[in-house]
XYZ file of C-alpha atoms in Angstrom:
600
model
C -71.735 26.267 56.469
C -72.716 28.539 53.679
C -74.178 26.144 51.105
C -75.372 22.917 52.705
C -76.725 21.604 49.420
C -73.640 22.060 47.237
C -69.938 22.425 47.744
C -68.619 25.282 45.617
C -67.625 23.834 42.248
C -65.830 26.988 41.305
C -65.180 29.060 38.276
C -62.947 27.279 35.782
C -59.265 27.126 36.675
C -58.510 29.526 33.864
C -60.451 32.157 35.802
C -58.001 32.243 38.679
C -56.092 35.114 37.145
C -59.160 37.347 37.083
C -59.558 40.405 39.185
C -57.963 43.140 37.131
C -57.977 46.571 38.684
C -59.491 48.777 36.037
C -62.607 49.626 34.119
C -63.709 51.255 30.918
C -66.490 53.776 30.493
C -68.059 56.273 32.819
C -69.696 55.488 36.108
C -72.210 57.083 38.384
C -72.525 56.824 42.125
C -76.083 56.514 43.363
C -76.174 58.099 46.796
C -78.178 56.418 49.505
C -81.319 58.239 50.675
C -83.743 57.790 53.539
C -86.598 55.409 52.744
C -89.156 57.225 50.618
C -91.667 56.588 47.890
C -91.324 58.119 44.416
C -93.790 60.866 43.550
C -97.340 59.701 42.971
C -97.292 60.958 39.370
C -94.248 58.814 38.552
C -95.909 55.818 40.140
C -99.072 56.339 38.145
C -97.179 56.342 34.864
C -95.791 52.909 35.693
C -99.169 51.227 36.025
C -100.791 49.413 33.139
C -103.251 51.684 31.406
C -106.175 49.318 30.959
C -108.674 49.385 33.806
C -110.478 46.312 34.990
C -113.928 46.656 33.426
C -116.010 44.849 36.016
C -119.737 45.227 36.363
C -120.864 47.143 39.419
C -120.616 45.031 42.537
C -118.557 42.309 40.833
C -115.463 40.966 42.577
C -112.240 39.929 40.846
C -109.899 37.205 42.014
C -106.604 38.483 43.393
C -103.955 38.042 40.656
C -101.285 35.365 41.021
C -98.037 36.096 39.151
C -95.558 33.229 38.758
C -93.113 34.893 36.360
C -92.812 37.066 33.288
C -90.969 36.094 30.124
C -88.643 37.481 29.100
C -87.709 38.261 32.727
C -86.065 41.525 31.736
C -85.071 43.804 28.903
C -82.529 46.322 27.688
C -82.823 49.950 28.701
C -84.216 51.941 25.776
C -86.139 49.019 24.266
C -89.753 48.017 23.690
C -91.014 44.439 23.528
C -93.785 42.080 24.624
C -93.721 39.945 27.762
C -95.924 37.013 28.682
C -96.977 36.724 32.305
C -97.622 33.280 33.748
C -100.136 32.978 36.547
C -103.825 33.609 37.250
C -105.374 36.825 35.915
C -109.126 36.412 36.007
C -110.655 38.598 34.790
C -108.293 40.158 32.282
C -106.799 42.753 32.087
C -104.806 43.355 35.249
C -102.265 46.076 35.937
C -98.526 45.779 36.534
C -96.636 47.871 39.079
C -92.835 48.145 39.031
C -90.678 49.660 41.759
C -88.807 52.184 39.588
C -89.572 55.015 37.166
C -89.094 54.766 33.409
C -90.858 51.448 32.749
C -94.409 50.994 31.471
C -96.415 47.773 31.183
C -99.447 48.055 28.878
C -101.927 45.173 28.925
C -102.823 43.903 25.451
C -106.022 42.224 24.311
C -104.325 38.826 24.705
C -104.620 37.547 28.260
C -101.239 37.415 29.978
C -99.427 39.640 27.492
C -98.061 43.129 28.098
C -96.346 45.619 25.825
C -93.320 46.883 27.757
C -91.443 50.126 27.177
C -88.187 50.818 29.045
C -86.695 54.311 28.988
C -83.003 54.733 28.155
C -82.336 56.197 31.589
C -84.249 53.533 33.525
C -82.166 52.259 36.467
C -80.055 49.228 35.565
C -80.501 46.119 37.684
C -83.216 43.914 39.191
C -86.582 45.362 40.198
C -89.831 44.082 41.626
C -93.005 43.789 39.552
C -96.469 42.916 40.831
C -99.789 42.219 39.134
C -102.749 43.896 40.794
C -106.419 44.669 40.415
C -109.165 46.165 42.538
C -109.146 43.230 44.954
C -105.471 42.722 45.653
C -101.936 42.143 44.465
C -99.677 39.259 43.529
C -96.402 38.157 45.060
C -93.470 40.393 44.034
C -91.399 38.943 41.182
C -88.040 40.069 39.727
C -87.693 41.924 36.439
C -84.217 42.967 35.269
C -83.290 46.090 33.329
C -80.041 45.445 31.448
C -77.542 47.435 29.421
C -76.743 44.898 26.692
C -78.636 43.720 23.606
C -81.048 40.874 24.390
C -82.169 37.853 22.382
C -84.506 34.941 23.036
C -83.506 31.293 23.225
C -84.542 29.466 20.033
C -85.078 25.727 19.755
C -83.748 23.321 18.665
C -80.389 24.015 20.288
C -79.802 20.987 22.528
C -76.601 19.836 20.803
C -73.519 21.920 20.113
C -74.023 21.199 16.404
C -77.425 22.908 16.726
C -76.026 25.841 18.703
C -77.881 29.129 18.397
C -75.368 31.687 17.080
C -74.983 35.013 18.890
C -73.866 37.651 16.412
C -72.171 40.024 18.847
C -71.037 40.279 22.453
C -71.908 41.359 25.095
C -75.354 39.804 24.853
C -78.128 38.622 27.143
C -80.114 35.493 26.326
C -83.562 35.080 27.847
C -84.326 31.388 27.854
C -86.377 28.515 29.222
C -85.453 24.919 29.881
C -88.905 23.895 28.753
C -88.840 20.119 29.065
C -87.092 17.494 31.162
C -83.616 16.851 29.828
C -83.537 20.160 27.962
C -80.158 21.711 27.117
C -79.685 25.107 25.477
C -76.495 25.780 23.488
C -75.160 29.091 22.178
C -72.240 29.705 19.809
C -70.003 32.753 20.193
C -66.874 33.997 18.473
C -64.019 34.785 20.870
C -60.571 36.262 20.310
C -57.306 35.211 21.918
C -56.173 37.073 25.017
C -59.689 37.908 26.202
C -61.711 36.536 29.081
C -64.994 34.975 28.027
C -67.403 35.484 30.928
C -70.856 33.938 31.315
C -73.210 34.626 34.219
C -76.575 32.882 34.532
C -79.494 33.962 36.699
C -82.090 31.237 37.151
C -82.336 30.240 40.789
C -81.910 33.934 41.666
C -84.983 34.736 39.552
C -87.013 32.295 41.625
C -86.983 29.515 39.022
C -87.144 25.949 40.427
C -83.721 25.064 39.072
C -80.103 24.457 40.058
C -78.377 25.445 36.789
C -74.871 24.893 35.479
C -72.769 25.924 32.482
C -70.386 24.020 30.217
C -67.969 25.659 27.784
C -67.105 23.599 24.685
C -64.701 24.219 21.843
C -65.729 24.114 18.188
C -65.403 20.308 18.152
C -67.537 19.845 21.263
C -64.694 19.122 23.693
C -65.361 20.415 27.222
C -63.088 23.252 28.334
C -64.680 24.550 31.532
C -67.596 23.974 33.867
C -69.338 26.026 36.559
C -72.193 25.167 38.894
C -72.495 27.361 41.982
C -71.246 30.857 42.740
C -72.431 32.699 45.852
C -75.752 30.951 45.238
C -76.870 28.061 43.010
C -76.369 30.046 39.796
C -73.115 29.609 37.847
C -70.508 32.162 36.795
C -67.941 30.915 34.282
C -64.823 32.846 33.274
C -62.346 31.374 30.787
C -59.278 32.987 29.259
C -59.274 32.403 25.511
C -55.909 31.199 24.235
C -56.944 30.458 20.664
C -59.419 32.452 18.534
C -62.433 30.590 17.275
C -66.018 29.542 17.909
C -66.957 28.437 21.405
C -70.174 26.907 22.718
C -71.911 27.618 26.020
C -74.394 25.013 27.212
C -77.109 25.650 29.813
C -78.754 22.829 31.760
C -80.064 22.321 35.282
C -81.237 19.961 37.975
C -84.554 20.586 39.652
C -84.529 22.632 42.847
C -85.484 21.740 45.540
C -83.743 18.440 44.763
C -85.869 15.506 43.626
C -85.298 11.807 44.245
C -84.483 11.134 40.588
C -81.365 12.881 39.296
C -82.404 14.103 35.861
C -81.988 17.347 34.006
C -84.818 19.725 34.861
C -87.249 21.354 32.524
C -90.615 23.104 32.740
C -92.315 26.339 31.759
C -91.114 27.740 35.089
C -87.392 27.146 34.394
C -86.734 30.685 33.179
C -83.219 32.139 33.048
C -81.125 35.098 31.904
C -77.657 34.366 30.533
C -75.182 37.238 30.157
C -72.175 36.520 27.909
C -69.341 38.999 27.441
C -65.757 39.308 26.235
C -65.768 43.041 27.012
C -64.675 44.768 30.243
C -66.855 43.401 33.038
C -66.616 44.502 36.670
C -67.919 42.423 39.555
C -66.913 44.626 42.495
C -64.549 47.184 43.955
C -61.608 47.426 46.329
C -62.079 48.656 48.946
C -65.617 47.337 49.129
C -66.704 50.177 51.403
C -66.608 53.941 51.823
C -66.582 56.173 54.879
C -69.884 57.923 55.438
C -69.647 61.701 55.054
C -66.519 61.618 52.853
C -65.391 61.303 49.254
C -63.130 58.405 48.336
C -61.788 56.377 45.422
C -62.177 52.665 44.760
C -60.652 50.341 42.157
C -62.901 48.159 40.025
C -62.324 44.404 39.961
C -63.279 42.113 37.119
C -62.256 40.785 33.732
C -60.879 42.477 30.581
C -60.365 45.697 32.521
C -57.811 48.308 31.470
C -55.493 49.441 34.264
C -55.527 53.036 33.045
C -59.181 53.529 33.993
C -59.340 51.632 37.262
C -60.495 54.345 39.626
C -64.066 55.268 40.457
C -65.043 58.095 42.780
C -67.525 57.475 45.582
C -69.259 60.457 47.160
C -70.714 59.493 50.534
C -70.939 63.046 51.859
C -74.731 63.014 51.671
C -75.281 59.459 52.882
C -77.934 59.226 55.631
C -76.732 58.030 59.062
C -78.482 54.650 58.804
C -77.764 53.958 55.123
C -76.017 50.604 54.775
C -74.688 51.081 51.235
C -74.462 53.256 48.182
C -74.037 51.916 44.648
C -71.659 52.356 41.733
C -73.039 52.398 38.188
C -70.025 51.751 35.906
C -70.976 50.961 32.323
C -68.575 48.005 32.421
C -70.860 46.234 34.911
C -74.063 44.412 34.011
C -75.696 45.737 37.182
C -74.937 48.295 39.865
C -72.227 47.401 42.381
C -72.724 47.806 46.146
C -70.306 49.946 48.148
C -70.911 49.415 51.865
C -70.919 52.421 54.192
C -69.350 52.858 57.615
C -68.261 55.537 60.059
C -64.553 54.633 60.204
C -61.578 54.536 57.788
C -61.626 51.997 54.953
C -58.371 50.074 54.416
C -57.163 47.477 51.893
C -55.313 44.322 52.901
C -51.630 44.009 52.045
C -49.874 40.667 51.495
C -48.087 38.812 52.986
C -50.290 38.621 56.069
C -50.934 34.900 56.520
C -49.406 34.404 59.975
C -49.462 36.132 63.342
C -45.853 37.253 62.831
C -46.475 39.020 59.506
C -50.038 40.191 60.226
C -50.854 43.592 58.744
C -50.953 46.197 61.520
C -54.068 48.391 61.560
C -55.420 51.087 63.848
C -58.859 50.322 65.206
C -61.647 51.103 64.669
C -61.546 50.503 60.913
C -62.811 48.385 58.032
C -60.482 46.264 55.890
C -61.337 44.991 52.409
C -59.469 42.058 50.920
C -59.598 38.779 49.037
C -58.895 35.158 49.863
C -57.130 34.835 46.532
C -55.999 31.214 46.497
C -56.884 27.917 48.192
C -55.682 27.839 51.784
C -55.118 31.602 51.952
C -55.700 33.341 55.278
C -55.474 37.048 56.077
C -54.468 38.468 59.465
C -54.630 41.942 60.941
C -52.870 43.004 64.142
C -54.239 45.685 66.465
C -53.725 47.012 69.969
C -56.474 46.934 72.590
C -56.892 47.740 76.246
C -58.550 45.496 78.782
C -62.325 45.746 78.497
C -62.346 47.141 74.941
C -65.325 45.657 73.084
C -65.315 44.779 69.391
C -67.671 43.402 66.785
C -65.693 41.563 64.106
C -68.143 41.283 61.224
C -67.461 39.863 57.769
C -69.431 41.109 54.767
C -69.252 38.671 51.863
C -72.798 37.749 50.898
C -73.721 41.424 50.561
C -70.951 41.739 47.964
C -71.945 38.646 45.986
C -68.774 36.902 47.144
C -68.226 33.142 46.991
C -66.330 33.253 50.289
C -67.718 31.053 53.077
C -65.899 32.952 55.779
C -64.775 32.206 59.296
C -63.238 34.766 61.637
C -61.190 34.287 64.787
C -59.216 36.285 67.332
C -55.690 35.204 68.290
C -53.166 36.418 70.802
C -49.735 37.675 69.729
C -48.385 34.115 69.690
C -51.167 32.831 67.425
C -53.268 31.056 70.073
C -56.998 31.114 69.274
C -59.079 33.153 71.722
C -62.450 33.242 69.923
C -64.004 31.891 66.709
C -67.181 32.366 64.631
C -68.635 30.918 61.433
C -72.166 31.587 60.126
C -74.132 34.166 62.123
C -77.425 32.247 61.644
C -78.811 29.543 59.373
C -79.879 32.241 56.912
C -77.009 34.724 57.427
C -73.812 33.088 56.236
C -71.358 35.856 57.115
C -69.840 35.530 60.609
C -70.153 38.045 63.433
C -67.885 37.739 66.467
C -68.457 39.839 69.592
C -65.289 39.956 71.700
C -63.919 41.802 74.724
C -60.167 42.227 75.215
C -59.115 40.317 78.364
C -56.006 42.466 78.933
C -53.926 45.239 77.420
C -51.917 43.962 74.480
C -51.500 43.135 70.814
C -54.107 40.892 69.200
C -54.722 39.459 65.753
C -57.994 38.921 63.896
C -57.837 36.282 61.144
C -60.168 35.438 58.251
C -60.302 32.506 55.825
C -62.614 30.172 53.905
C -64.301 27.309 55.752
C -63.504 24.864 52.933
C -60.019 26.329 52.350
C -61.035 27.505 48.899
C -59.866 30.739 47.338
C -60.010 32.842 44.167
C -59.952 36.541 43.227
C -63.759 36.533 43.511
C -63.566 35.565 47.217
C -63.901 39.148 48.442
C -64.709 40.409 51.903
C -64.995 43.501 54.053
C -63.988 42.960 57.670
C -65.212 45.272 60.441
C -62.859 45.888 63.367
C -65.203 48.229 65.192
C -66.842 48.739 68.582
C -70.503 47.757 69.033
C -72.795 50.288 67.342
C -76.361 51.029 68.337
C -78.723 50.116 65.528
C -82.033 48.409 64.841
C -83.764 46.334 62.189
C -87.451 46.228 61.248
C -89.378 43.399 59.602
C -93.050 43.086 58.688
C -95.432 40.145 58.856
C -96.525 40.445 55.205
C -95.751 42.225 51.938
C -99.358 43.200 51.182
C -102.374 44.306 53.177
C -106.023 45.005 52.545
C -108.667 47.047 54.309
C -112.318 47.640 53.538
C -114.039 50.992 53.739
C -115.243 51.566 57.259
C -112.995 48.784 58.564
C -109.531 48.319 60.072
C -106.559 46.017 59.601
C -103.199 45.666 61.321
C -99.607 45.809 60.117
C -97.416 43.885 62.542
C -93.781 44.946 62.750
C -90.934 43.353 64.660
C -88.246 45.787 65.803
C -84.927 44.222 66.785
C -82.634 46.421 68.845
C -78.915 45.885 68.204
C -76.258 46.726 70.794
C -78.721 48.613 72.950
C -80.429 50.224 69.992
C -82.442 53.411 70.386
C -85.000 54.147 73.092
C -86.850 56.859 71.163
C -88.244 55.073 68.119
C -91.637 55.688 66.550
C -93.367 53.617 63.851
C -95.522 55.102 61.086
C -96.699 54.469 57.528
C -95.914 56.557 54.429
C -97.785 56.666 51.125
C -101.317 56.076 52.420
C -104.204 56.803 50.033
C -106.781 59.460 50.820
C -109.176 58.384 53.531
C -106.855 55.843 55.176
C -105.070 56.739 58.403
C -102.511 55.118 60.697
C -101.707 56.580 64.100
C -97.950 56.590 64.887
C -96.927 54.114 67.592
C -94.014 54.349 70.001
C -91.651 51.376 69.851
C -90.903 49.688 73.212
C -87.405 50.440 74.485
C -86.416 46.790 74.123
C -87.997 46.470 70.697
C -90.404 43.667 69.906
C -93.793 43.641 68.191
C -95.423 46.884 67.099
C -98.969 47.023 65.722
C -99.958 49.746 63.272
C -103.720 49.964 62.739
C -104.952 50.822 59.246
C -108.300 52.616 59.435
C -110.237 53.240 56.213
C -112.970 55.852 56.138
C -116.267 55.371 54.370
C -114.996 57.472 51.434
C -111.423 56.119 51.312
C -109.957 55.932 47.810
C -110.504 52.466 46.368
C -107.713 50.456 44.746
C -104.109 49.653 45.528
C -100.993 51.711 46.231
C -97.430 51.034 47.439
C -96.753 52.024 51.038
C -93.819 51.898 53.435
C -93.771 51.163 57.146
C -91.087 53.340 58.733
C -89.395 53.317 62.109
C -87.823 56.693 62.856
C -85.480 57.920 65.558
C -87.561 60.670 67.133
C -86.147 64.227 66.947
C -82.974 63.026 65.196
C -80.996 65.589 63.173
C -80.282 64.598 60.468
C -83.347 62.331 60.245
C -82.723 58.638 60.908
C -85.220 56.092 59.657
C -85.412 52.509 58.500
C -88.096 51.023 56.302
C -89.557 47.712 57.394
C -88.741 44.815 55.090
C -90.398 41.522 54.272
C -87.941 38.681 53.712
C -88.517 36.666 50.535
C -85.907 34.092 51.564
C -87.347 31.471 53.888
C -85.623 28.488 55.443
C -82.036 27.382 54.773
C -81.888 28.826 51.265
C -78.536 28.217 49.521
C -77.593 31.752 48.535
C -79.094 35.030 47.506
C -81.968 35.779 45.196
C -81.652 38.765 42.889
C -83.738 40.613 45.475
C -83.962 39.143 48.966
C -86.272 41.668 50.611
C -88.971 44.110 49.692
C -89.614 47.341 51.595
C -92.478 48.667 49.462
C -95.624 46.946 50.630
C -99.013 47.009 48.930
C -102.247 48.324 50.386
C -105.575 47.539 48.718
C -108.697 49.435 49.760
C -111.919 47.595 48.934
C -115.583 48.605 49.280
C -115.828 46.738 52.573
C -118.488 44.385 53.817
C -121.922 45.364 52.479
C -124.639 45.801 55.119
C -126.855 42.778 55.637
C -129.967 42.679 53.497
C -133.180 43.530 55.338
C -135.307 40.509 56.225
C -137.870 39.553 53.628
C -141.413 40.541 54.402
C -143.695 37.678 55.279
C -146.475 37.006 52.860
C -149.940 37.379 54.250
């Protein structure tokens, strides 16, 4: 089951007609590249400019960053953020994982002046507070394309609603006290979709938020709780022009014994409201590696005349999992998954074994479970002994689909079935071998028989493919001058994997070395030893642990990741993993003081 804590409450019924096929504005495809660190000069410009003025020999406490508020800002803007956490002594520096953003510590503890360049990459990014002794946990910071405002109290009641002068807009808010409700008034015109997306849980806030839409008299029109995670997305088609009210509230997460509306300084959120063209994905949801293709945008208020977007995957590295679209009708970049086989789009009707859509394997098929009870079926021919991996991608697309997949014979009899791959991976994977020559059908549907245009998927009908994954035991490391430390990696070989893998570290500061290590043929634990010389450069830098296929042309490499999702988490965070780790070099352990001379 995908969300054990909440059944999907859904976007309002008026949203069921969403999913137009067009977009307005220009777009840019960001090609995937092998794991690499930006140039050192670019990184340096992103660090806060105030140094930690500590007396010689003094030691600072490692910073602890809980959140920053506002948790994001518009590209091309400048503003002040307040960081919550422990920063003793002040000032500390802020690192961000992209170019074009500068955090400058002010004289007020916890406050930074932030400048975001107009061409800074749209979307969520990691920020970290650091000093000479170490670094904080990574936290999300979002670069947006729309004008941003701050939540202003009092606005608990719809009669106290905070007016938003123009749409699209982003509200940065806090549910500051228990029972808090934030209300915003917007003007909407008939014939448009009013769309509201809230990020709270996905920012790491301890909240399970929901949205209500009210008319000008306070009557409830629509409600949304969960989407593909605990955060709501509400889409409502406006039939009558006028003033509408959006209300934000939340329960505490993880759930508490008492069911009351949540509120605390940690309940930070970003609310995007729009009646303009707004894309949430593409069809197909993938592109064939090494080729150019065209996809159609999906979303609300989209004009059919400008549906198409070009995807250039000719330069995509062999192990790249996705590239990204950057249409200006999307609040963030959109993933386009990559594969080595043709990308198809489902064609209705295909609900039964008799009318299943015939496809040639291997291939990928993108589609939607568009209505409650909908099922899609695809027929293919196989020979005895042919092996397949039927994999559904939904979570990676931000889809609400809680998918199952099964294989049937030509008469519709079930031969194999799969639901969630693991407790933390909700998309199913089904390994299957054809028992005889013949025609077979692979079917896909929603576990709870739900459906809507947002229930998108990409289904793989492909043979097993050698691959590997790499995870690390931590997201930050430290080493003292003259000392060593160890980075522990776990390499998981998939479908046989590769027997010629080597692990290394990129981005090391001067005076720190790591000897490359061969990965065992079966994978498993790999230890990379950090060795700091007596004159190693002090301070912290981002590094990457890489596992490379030796002598591969073109180069094939994966960066190790540290998973920020732990346990049975109900849905994605804005950023689930980090692949840029932090290395802090410290002076090391001072030599013991000589014994005191005895007095005569």
